[in-house]
Short mmCIF file of C-alpha atoms in Angstrom, two decimals:
data_model
loop_
_atom_site.label_atom_id
_atom_site.label_comp_id
_atom_site.label_asym_id
_atom_site.label_seq_id
_atom_site.Cartn_x
_atom_site.Cartn_y
_atom_site.Cartn_z
CA MET A 1 293.20 169.48 -211.99
CA CYS A 2 292.47 168.93 -208.28
CA TRP A 3 293.93 172.33 -207.40
CA LEU A 4 291.94 173.96 -210.21
CA ILE A 5 288.73 172.50 -208.80
CA ALA A 6 289.67 173.64 -205.28
CA ASP A 7 290.43 177.16 -206.53
CA ALA A 8 287.08 177.29 -208.33
CA VAL A 9 285.28 176.28 -205.13
CA VAL A 10 287.05 179.06 -203.22
CA VAL A 11 285.96 181.64 -205.82
CA VAL A 12 282.35 180.44 -205.60
CA LEU A 13 282.38 180.62 -201.81
CA LEU A 14 283.98 184.04 -201.74
CA TRP A 15 281.66 185.66 -204.28
CA PRO A 16 278.78 186.29 -201.82
CA LEU A 17 281.38 187.59 -199.34
CA ARG A 18 283.27 189.75 -201.81
CA ASN A 19 282.87 192.94 -199.76
CA GLN A 20 284.45 191.34 -196.68
CA PHE A 21 287.12 189.79 -198.87
CA LEU A 22 288.00 193.09 -200.52
CA ARG A 23 288.20 194.73 -197.11
CA LEU A 24 290.59 192.01 -195.96
CA LEU A 25 292.74 192.58 -199.03
CA GLN A 26 292.92 196.28 -198.18
CA GLN A 27 293.86 195.50 -194.56
CA ASN A 28 296.65 193.13 -195.59
CA LYS A 29 298.23 194.93 -198.53
CA ILE A 30 301.70 193.56 -197.97
CA ILE A 31 300.43 189.98 -198.26
CA VAL A 32 298.56 190.82 -201.45
CA SER A 33 301.75 192.34 -202.86
CA TRP A 34 303.31 188.86 -203.01
CA PRO A 35 301.19 187.42 -205.85
CA ILE A 36 301.09 190.81 -207.58
CA LEU A 37 304.89 190.96 -207.68
CA ALA A 38 305.01 187.33 -208.81
CA CYS A 39 302.73 188.04 -211.78
CA VAL A 40 304.40 191.34 -212.69
CA SER A 41 307.78 189.59 -212.74
CA ALA A 42 306.63 187.89 -215.95
CA LEU A 43 307.75 191.11 -217.70
CA TRP A 44 311.40 190.15 -217.14
CA SER A 45 311.10 186.45 -216.30
CA LEU A 46 312.99 183.78 -218.22
CA ALA A 47 309.70 181.83 -218.18
CA PRO A 48 306.90 184.45 -218.39
CA PHE A 49 304.00 181.98 -218.58
CA ALA A 50 305.27 180.07 -215.55
CA SER A 51 305.59 183.29 -213.53
CA VAL A 52 302.02 184.38 -214.29
CA TYR A 53 300.59 180.89 -213.74
CA GLN A 54 302.46 180.34 -210.47
CA GLY A 55 301.67 183.90 -209.35
CA LEU A 56 297.95 183.37 -209.88
CA GLN A 57 298.15 180.15 -207.91
CA LEU A 58 299.90 182.06 -205.13
CA PHE A 59 297.01 184.53 -205.13
CA MET A 60 294.54 181.65 -204.89
CA THR A 61 296.51 180.34 -201.91
CA VAL A 62 296.12 183.72 -200.20
CA MET A 63 292.40 183.62 -201.05
CA ILE A 64 292.05 180.24 -199.31
CA ALA A 65 293.60 181.67 -196.14
CA LEU A 66 291.41 184.80 -196.20
CA LEU A 67 288.30 182.72 -196.80
CA LEU A 68 289.21 180.75 -193.70
CA CYS A 69 289.57 184.02 -191.77
CA ILE A 70 286.11 185.19 -192.83
CA TYR A 71 284.43 182.01 -191.61
CA ALA A 72 286.51 181.38 -188.47
CA ASP A 73 288.19 183.34 -185.71
CA LEU A 74 291.74 182.67 -184.57
CA GLU A 75 290.89 179.95 -182.07
CA HIS A 76 288.74 178.02 -184.54
CA CYS A 77 291.50 178.30 -187.15
CA ALA A 78 293.93 176.80 -184.63
CA ARG A 79 291.50 173.99 -183.83
CA LEU A 80 291.11 173.15 -187.50
CA VAL A 81 294.89 173.10 -187.90
CA LEU A 82 295.32 170.86 -184.86
CA TYR A 83 292.72 168.37 -186.04
CA SER A 84 294.29 168.15 -189.50
CA LEU A 85 297.82 167.70 -188.12
CA LEU A 86 296.67 165.16 -185.53
CA ALA A 87 295.03 163.15 -188.31
CA THR A 88 298.32 163.42 -190.21
CA ALA A 89 300.20 162.05 -187.20
CA PHE A 90 297.91 159.03 -186.83
CA LEU A 91 298.00 158.41 -190.59
CA THR A 92 301.81 158.48 -190.43
CA ILE A 93 301.77 155.71 -187.83
CA VAL A 94 299.35 153.65 -189.93
CA LEU A 95 301.51 154.04 -193.04
CA VAL A 96 304.63 153.00 -191.13
CA VAL A 97 302.85 149.88 -189.88
CA VAL A 98 301.76 149.04 -193.42
CA ASP A 99 305.11 149.90 -194.98
CA PRO A 100 307.99 149.73 -192.43
CA SER A 101 310.41 151.11 -195.03
CA MET A 102 308.97 154.56 -194.27
CA ALA A 103 310.56 154.32 -190.81
CA VAL A 104 314.00 153.04 -191.78
CA GLY A 105 316.54 155.39 -190.17
CA GLU A 106 314.36 158.50 -190.33
CA TRP A 107 310.58 158.59 -190.25
CA HIS A 108 308.88 160.47 -193.07
CA GLY A 109 305.49 158.74 -193.11
CA GLY A 110 303.57 159.66 -196.25
CA PHE A 111 305.64 162.79 -196.81
CA PRO A 112 308.36 162.93 -199.49
CA HIS A 113 311.00 163.89 -196.90
CA LYS A 114 311.59 163.70 -193.15
CA ASN A 115 311.72 167.50 -192.90
CA ASN A 116 308.13 167.73 -194.12
CA LEU A 117 306.92 165.46 -191.34
CA GLY A 118 309.14 167.25 -188.82
CA GLU A 119 307.73 170.62 -189.85
CA ALA A 120 304.15 169.33 -189.52
CA MET A 121 304.80 167.93 -186.05
CA ALA A 122 306.52 171.11 -184.90
CA LEU A 123 303.47 173.09 -186.00
CA MET A 124 301.18 170.65 -184.21
CA ILE A 125 303.12 171.01 -180.95
CA VAL A 126 302.93 174.81 -180.81
CA THR A 127 299.28 174.81 -181.92
CA ALA A 128 298.29 172.26 -179.27
CA LEU A 129 300.20 174.15 -176.59
CA CYS A 130 298.43 177.44 -177.37
CA LEU A 131 295.03 175.75 -177.33
CA LEU A 132 295.92 174.02 -174.06
CA MET A 133 296.79 177.37 -172.49
CA GLN A 134 293.50 178.70 -173.85
CA GLY A 135 291.72 175.90 -171.94
CA TRP A 136 290.40 174.01 -174.95
CA ARG A 137 290.10 170.19 -174.54
CA PRO A 138 293.23 169.47 -172.49
CA ARG A 139 293.26 165.74 -173.29
CA ILE A 140 293.35 166.26 -177.03
CA CYS A 141 296.00 168.95 -176.66
CA LEU A 142 298.21 166.82 -174.39
CA ILE A 143 297.89 163.79 -176.70
CA SER A 144 298.85 166.01 -179.65
CA ILE A 145 301.90 167.42 -177.84
CA VAL A 146 303.18 164.00 -176.73
CA LEU A 147 302.55 162.38 -180.11
CA GLY A 148 304.11 165.34 -181.89
CA LEU A 149 307.25 165.16 -179.75
CA VAL A 150 307.61 161.41 -180.34
CA LEU A 151 307.24 161.68 -184.12
CA LEU A 152 309.46 164.75 -184.21
CA PHE A 153 312.20 162.78 -182.48
CA LEU A 154 311.77 159.85 -184.88
CA THR A 155 312.08 162.08 -187.95
CA ARG A 156 315.59 163.16 -186.89
CA SER A 157 314.88 166.49 -188.57
CA GLY A 158 317.51 168.81 -187.13
CA THR A 159 315.75 171.95 -188.39
CA SER A 160 312.54 171.07 -186.56
CA TRP A 161 314.46 170.01 -183.44
CA VAL A 162 315.81 173.56 -183.25
CA ALA A 163 312.57 175.28 -184.33
CA VAL A 164 310.39 173.85 -181.54
CA PRO A 165 312.40 174.92 -178.46
CA VAL A 166 313.30 178.30 -179.97
CA SER A 167 309.70 179.07 -180.90
CA LEU A 168 308.51 178.05 -177.42
CA VAL A 169 310.81 180.47 -175.57
CA PRO A 170 308.12 183.24 -175.56
CA VAL A 171 305.70 180.82 -173.86
CA VAL A 172 308.00 180.43 -170.86
CA PHE A 173 308.30 184.18 -170.35
CA VAL A 174 304.57 184.80 -170.89
CA ALA A 175 303.62 182.05 -168.43
CA ALA A 176 306.04 183.45 -165.83
CA PHE A 177 304.67 186.97 -166.34
CA TRP A 178 301.09 185.76 -165.91
CA LEU A 179 301.97 183.94 -162.68
CA ASP A 180 303.84 186.78 -161.01
CA ARG A 181 306.12 189.57 -162.15
CA ARG A 182 308.72 188.49 -159.62
CA ILE A 183 308.71 185.01 -161.14
CA PHE A 184 309.11 186.63 -164.55
CA LEU A 185 312.18 188.52 -163.37
CA ILE A 186 313.63 185.31 -161.87
CA VAL A 187 313.05 183.40 -165.13
CA LEU A 188 314.56 186.25 -167.12
CA GLY A 189 317.61 186.29 -164.85
CA LEU A 190 318.05 182.52 -165.03
CA ALA A 191 317.73 182.57 -168.81
CA THR A 192 320.34 185.30 -169.08
CA LEU A 193 322.67 183.42 -166.72
CA ALA A 194 322.21 180.15 -168.59
CA SER A 195 322.88 181.84 -171.93
CA ALA A 196 326.04 183.46 -170.56
CA MET A 197 327.28 180.12 -169.17
CA VAL A 198 326.69 178.35 -172.48
CA LEU A 199 328.54 181.08 -174.40
CA PHE A 200 331.38 181.04 -171.90
CA ALA A 201 331.67 177.24 -172.13
CA VAL A 202 331.61 177.26 -175.94
CA PHE A 203 334.15 180.04 -176.40
CA GLY A 204 336.24 178.97 -173.39
CA ALA A 205 336.63 175.51 -174.86
CA ASP A 206 337.70 177.03 -178.18
CA VAL A 207 334.74 175.45 -179.96
CA ASP A 208 333.22 176.87 -183.12
CA PRO A 209 329.65 177.90 -182.08
CA ALA A 210 328.27 176.94 -185.48
CA ASP A 211 329.86 173.49 -185.36
CA PHE A 212 328.65 173.08 -181.77
CA VAL A 213 325.03 173.81 -182.70
CA LEU A 214 325.14 171.72 -185.85
CA SER A 215 326.69 168.71 -184.15
CA SER A 216 324.12 168.90 -181.34
CA VAL A 217 321.33 168.29 -183.87
CA GLY A 218 323.24 165.78 -185.97
CA LYS A 219 324.17 168.09 -188.85
CA ASP A 220 327.48 168.48 -190.65
CA SER A 221 329.13 171.75 -191.63
CA THR A 222 327.45 171.67 -195.06
CA LEU A 223 323.95 171.38 -193.53
CA THR A 224 323.35 168.19 -195.51
CA GLY A 225 324.57 169.79 -198.72
CA ARG A 226 322.64 173.03 -198.33
CA THR A 227 325.73 175.24 -198.35
CA VAL A 228 326.68 173.92 -201.78
CA LEU A 229 323.17 174.64 -203.00
CA TRP A 230 323.30 178.13 -201.50
CA GLU A 231 326.54 178.88 -203.36
CA VAL A 232 324.77 178.07 -206.63
CA GLY A 233 321.88 180.30 -205.60
CA LEU A 234 324.17 183.19 -204.70
CA ASP A 235 325.90 182.93 -208.06
CA ALA A 236 322.49 183.03 -209.74
CA PHE A 237 321.47 186.07 -207.69
CA TRP A 238 324.62 188.05 -208.49
CA SER A 239 324.18 187.31 -212.18
CA ARG A 240 320.83 189.21 -212.08
CA PRO A 241 320.73 191.19 -208.80
CA ILE A 242 318.31 193.94 -209.84
CA LEU A 243 315.20 192.12 -211.08
CA GLY A 244 316.14 188.47 -210.80
CA PHE A 245 314.92 185.63 -212.99
CA GLY A 246 311.20 186.16 -212.33
CA TYR A 247 308.95 184.14 -210.05
CA LYS A 248 309.90 180.48 -210.62
CA GLY A 249 311.72 181.66 -213.72
CA TYR A 250 315.05 180.13 -212.68
CA TRP A 251 313.46 176.69 -212.32
CA ALA A 252 311.05 176.89 -215.26
CA ASP A 253 313.52 178.41 -217.74
CA PRO A 254 313.01 176.56 -221.06
CA SER A 255 316.78 176.27 -221.52
CA GLY A 256 316.98 174.69 -218.06
CA THR A 257 320.61 175.70 -217.60
CA GLY A 258 320.24 176.79 -213.99
CA ARG A 259 318.06 173.85 -213.03
CA GLN A 260 320.42 171.38 -214.66
CA LEU A 261 323.35 172.93 -212.78
CA VAL A 262 321.55 172.38 -209.47
CA PHE A 263 320.73 168.80 -210.44
CA LEU A 264 324.37 168.21 -211.37
CA VAL A 265 325.90 169.83 -208.27
CA THR A 266 323.52 168.35 -205.71
CA ASP A 267 322.74 165.07 -207.49
CA GLN A 268 319.10 165.68 -206.52
CA GLY A 269 316.02 166.78 -208.45
CA LEU A 270 315.58 169.94 -206.39
CA TRP A 271 313.30 172.79 -207.40
CA PHE A 272 314.14 175.26 -204.65
CA PHE A 273 317.21 176.54 -202.78
CA HIS A 274 316.25 175.43 -199.26
CA ASN A 275 316.23 179.08 -198.22
CA SER A 276 313.25 181.39 -198.76
CA PHE A 277 315.35 184.57 -198.67
CA LEU A 278 317.72 183.23 -201.32
CA GLU A 279 314.84 181.85 -203.36
CA LEU A 280 313.22 185.29 -203.53
CA ALA A 281 316.55 186.99 -204.20
CA VAL A 282 316.99 184.80 -207.28
CA ALA A 283 313.36 185.40 -208.32
CA PHE A 284 313.09 189.18 -207.72
CA GLY A 285 316.57 190.51 -207.03
CA PHE A 286 317.21 192.70 -203.97
CA ILE A 287 313.52 193.44 -203.40
CA GLY A 288 312.62 189.78 -202.80
CA PRO A 289 314.29 189.10 -199.43
CA ILE A 290 313.54 192.66 -198.29
CA LEU A 291 309.82 192.11 -198.93
CA LEU A 292 309.86 188.78 -197.11
CA ALA A 293 311.70 190.22 -194.09
CA LEU A 294 309.36 193.21 -193.98
CA THR A 295 306.30 190.97 -194.06
CA LEU A 296 307.62 188.79 -191.24
CA VAL A 297 308.45 191.83 -189.10
CA ILE A 298 305.10 193.52 -189.71
CA GLY A 299 303.21 190.27 -189.20
CA MET A 300 305.04 189.59 -185.94
CA GLY A 301 304.52 193.16 -184.78
CA GLY A 302 300.80 193.04 -185.49
CA ALA A 303 300.41 189.67 -183.77
CA PHE A 304 302.38 190.80 -180.73
CA GLY A 305 300.42 194.04 -180.43
CA ARG A 306 297.14 192.15 -180.65
CA PHE A 307 298.28 189.72 -177.95
CA LEU A 308 299.28 192.55 -175.61
CA ALA A 309 295.91 194.21 -176.17
CA THR A 310 293.81 191.11 -175.42
CA ARG A 311 296.12 188.98 -173.22
CA GLU A 312 294.43 185.81 -174.57
CA ALA A 313 296.60 182.70 -174.75
CA ILE A 314 295.46 181.90 -178.27
CA GLY A 315 297.02 185.21 -179.30
CA LEU A 316 300.39 183.53 -178.82
CA TRP A 317 299.71 181.19 -181.75
CA PRO A 318 300.45 183.72 -184.55
CA ILE A 319 303.59 184.82 -182.69
CA LEU A 320 304.94 181.28 -182.28
CA LEU A 321 303.91 180.30 -185.81
CA THR A 322 305.61 183.34 -187.34
CA LEU A 323 308.75 182.74 -185.29
CA GLN A 324 308.84 179.10 -186.31
CA LEU A 325 308.30 179.84 -190.00
CA THR A 326 310.98 182.54 -189.86
CA LEU A 327 313.46 179.92 -188.69
CA TYR A 328 312.38 177.56 -191.46
CA CYS A 329 312.92 180.31 -194.04
CA PHE A 330 316.69 179.96 -193.50
CA SER A 331 316.84 176.23 -194.28
CA GLU A 332 313.61 175.33 -196.07
CA ASN A 333 311.14 177.10 -198.35
CA PRO A 334 307.90 177.45 -196.34
CA LEU A 335 306.65 180.84 -197.61
CA PHE A 336 305.96 182.55 -200.91
CA GLN A 337 304.83 179.17 -202.22
CA ASN A 338 301.61 178.52 -204.09
CA HIS A 339 299.29 175.89 -202.60
CA SER A 340 301.58 175.54 -199.59
CA TYR A 341 300.07 174.52 -196.25
CA THR A 342 302.48 176.75 -194.35
CA GLN A 343 301.65 179.67 -196.67
CA VAL A 344 297.96 179.30 -195.83
CA LEU A 345 298.74 179.02 -192.11
CA PHE A 346 300.90 182.14 -192.07
CA VAL A 347 298.33 184.32 -193.83
CA ALA A 348 295.46 182.96 -191.74
CA ALA A 349 297.32 183.36 -188.44
CA ILE A 350 298.20 187.01 -188.95
CA ALA A 351 294.89 187.99 -190.59
CA ALA A 352 292.36 186.12 -188.43
CA ARG A 353 290.42 187.95 -185.73
CA LEU A 354 290.31 187.16 -182.01
CA LYS A 355 286.74 186.33 -181.08
CA SER A 356 287.04 188.26 -177.83
CA GLY A 357 289.03 191.14 -179.32
CA LEU A 358 288.83 194.72 -178.14
CA ALA A 359 286.32 195.77 -180.76
CA VAL A 360 283.93 192.98 -179.80
CA ALA A 361 284.24 193.84 -176.13
CA ARG A 362 283.68 197.52 -176.81
CA HIS A 363 280.50 196.92 -178.82
CA SER A 364 279.28 194.42 -176.22
CA ARG A 365 279.53 197.06 -173.50
CA LEU A 366 277.39 199.32 -175.64
CA GLY A 367 274.83 196.53 -175.89
CA ARG A 368 275.02 196.06 -179.63
CA ALA A 369 277.54 193.43 -180.62
CA GLN A 370 278.84 193.96 -184.12
CA PRO A 371 280.86 191.67 -186.41
CA VAL A 372 284.53 192.49 -186.49
CA MET A 373 286.51 192.12 -189.66
CA PRO A 374 289.38 189.66 -189.29
CA GLY A 375 292.97 190.58 -188.97
CA PRO A 376 295.30 193.33 -187.98
CA ASN A 377 296.00 196.03 -190.51
CA LEU A 378 299.46 194.99 -191.61
CA GLY A 379 299.93 198.27 -193.35
CA GLN A 380 299.61 200.05 -190.01
CA ALA A 381 301.40 197.57 -187.72
#
């Protein structure tokens, strides 16, 4: 009921702005294709009503993100995200003080699982860093980064431990390039040398690279049971590789055979495969993971092109966010989810406008500043 009320509010707010909204839909066709495919999959879904219902909710999630883009530029979107995640971090500490059981072994705060808190803190760190580089309220940004790192460590979420340093690699190279091109070349050379030394040490010591990486973040070879779950998902995919089971059809199937098998094998009440590519392969067949990969590539390309054109630090945020969410897609289920915070963030980050973008600057030089519609045209990235 709460989500229904929220969706109704979004529709009311968007109605006066329907022309801008429709233009945004046209500019981001590949994003709009997600809920359309989800609803159309009801034609072959094992649970047609569930596919349509969940697909409509996915469309409403996209609407929330586009509404945010209409009202706010990229920097203001990032500020809003930082404030919400910072409040989440402080609330987590309060909940742990009230109920210490939430911090036994692995912190999860008010989230159902440690990975949820780890994902939120990882997002807060990259958001705060981009805003800090943009010059916005350094104290708040630094507090957010430090607090995020502390809580991230306490969650013991291996996925997030890997996601943060990997997603921050572009920042190092961009900062070096901005300082001096010679420094950039030195950093690039050192990074290449360090990578070669690590590879030489791993292979020279006859160590399995996968086991080395997993053990460094406290994971076993099964990725905490994920590999078993993935085997079930692959079997489901190969049983219907062309069209799949329909959006959420595998989990909402009235017979429940697939869902019960997952419950039995994993001994957990899971409703997803901990892998977005596999989840979409089961839902839509071959087209699912291809569509997801294409969206990530186009979104990253558009964000990178926009950053190169404006050279504003806040333009790094969509790049880092997309990179981080891409990593999560291999072990979690952050995208193609209705009413998902990360789904909203992804759409908003790649569709929002830069306040000081090229179009704004061009019109300003002509002496007649004009509003610029948010977002890169993903269909032309």
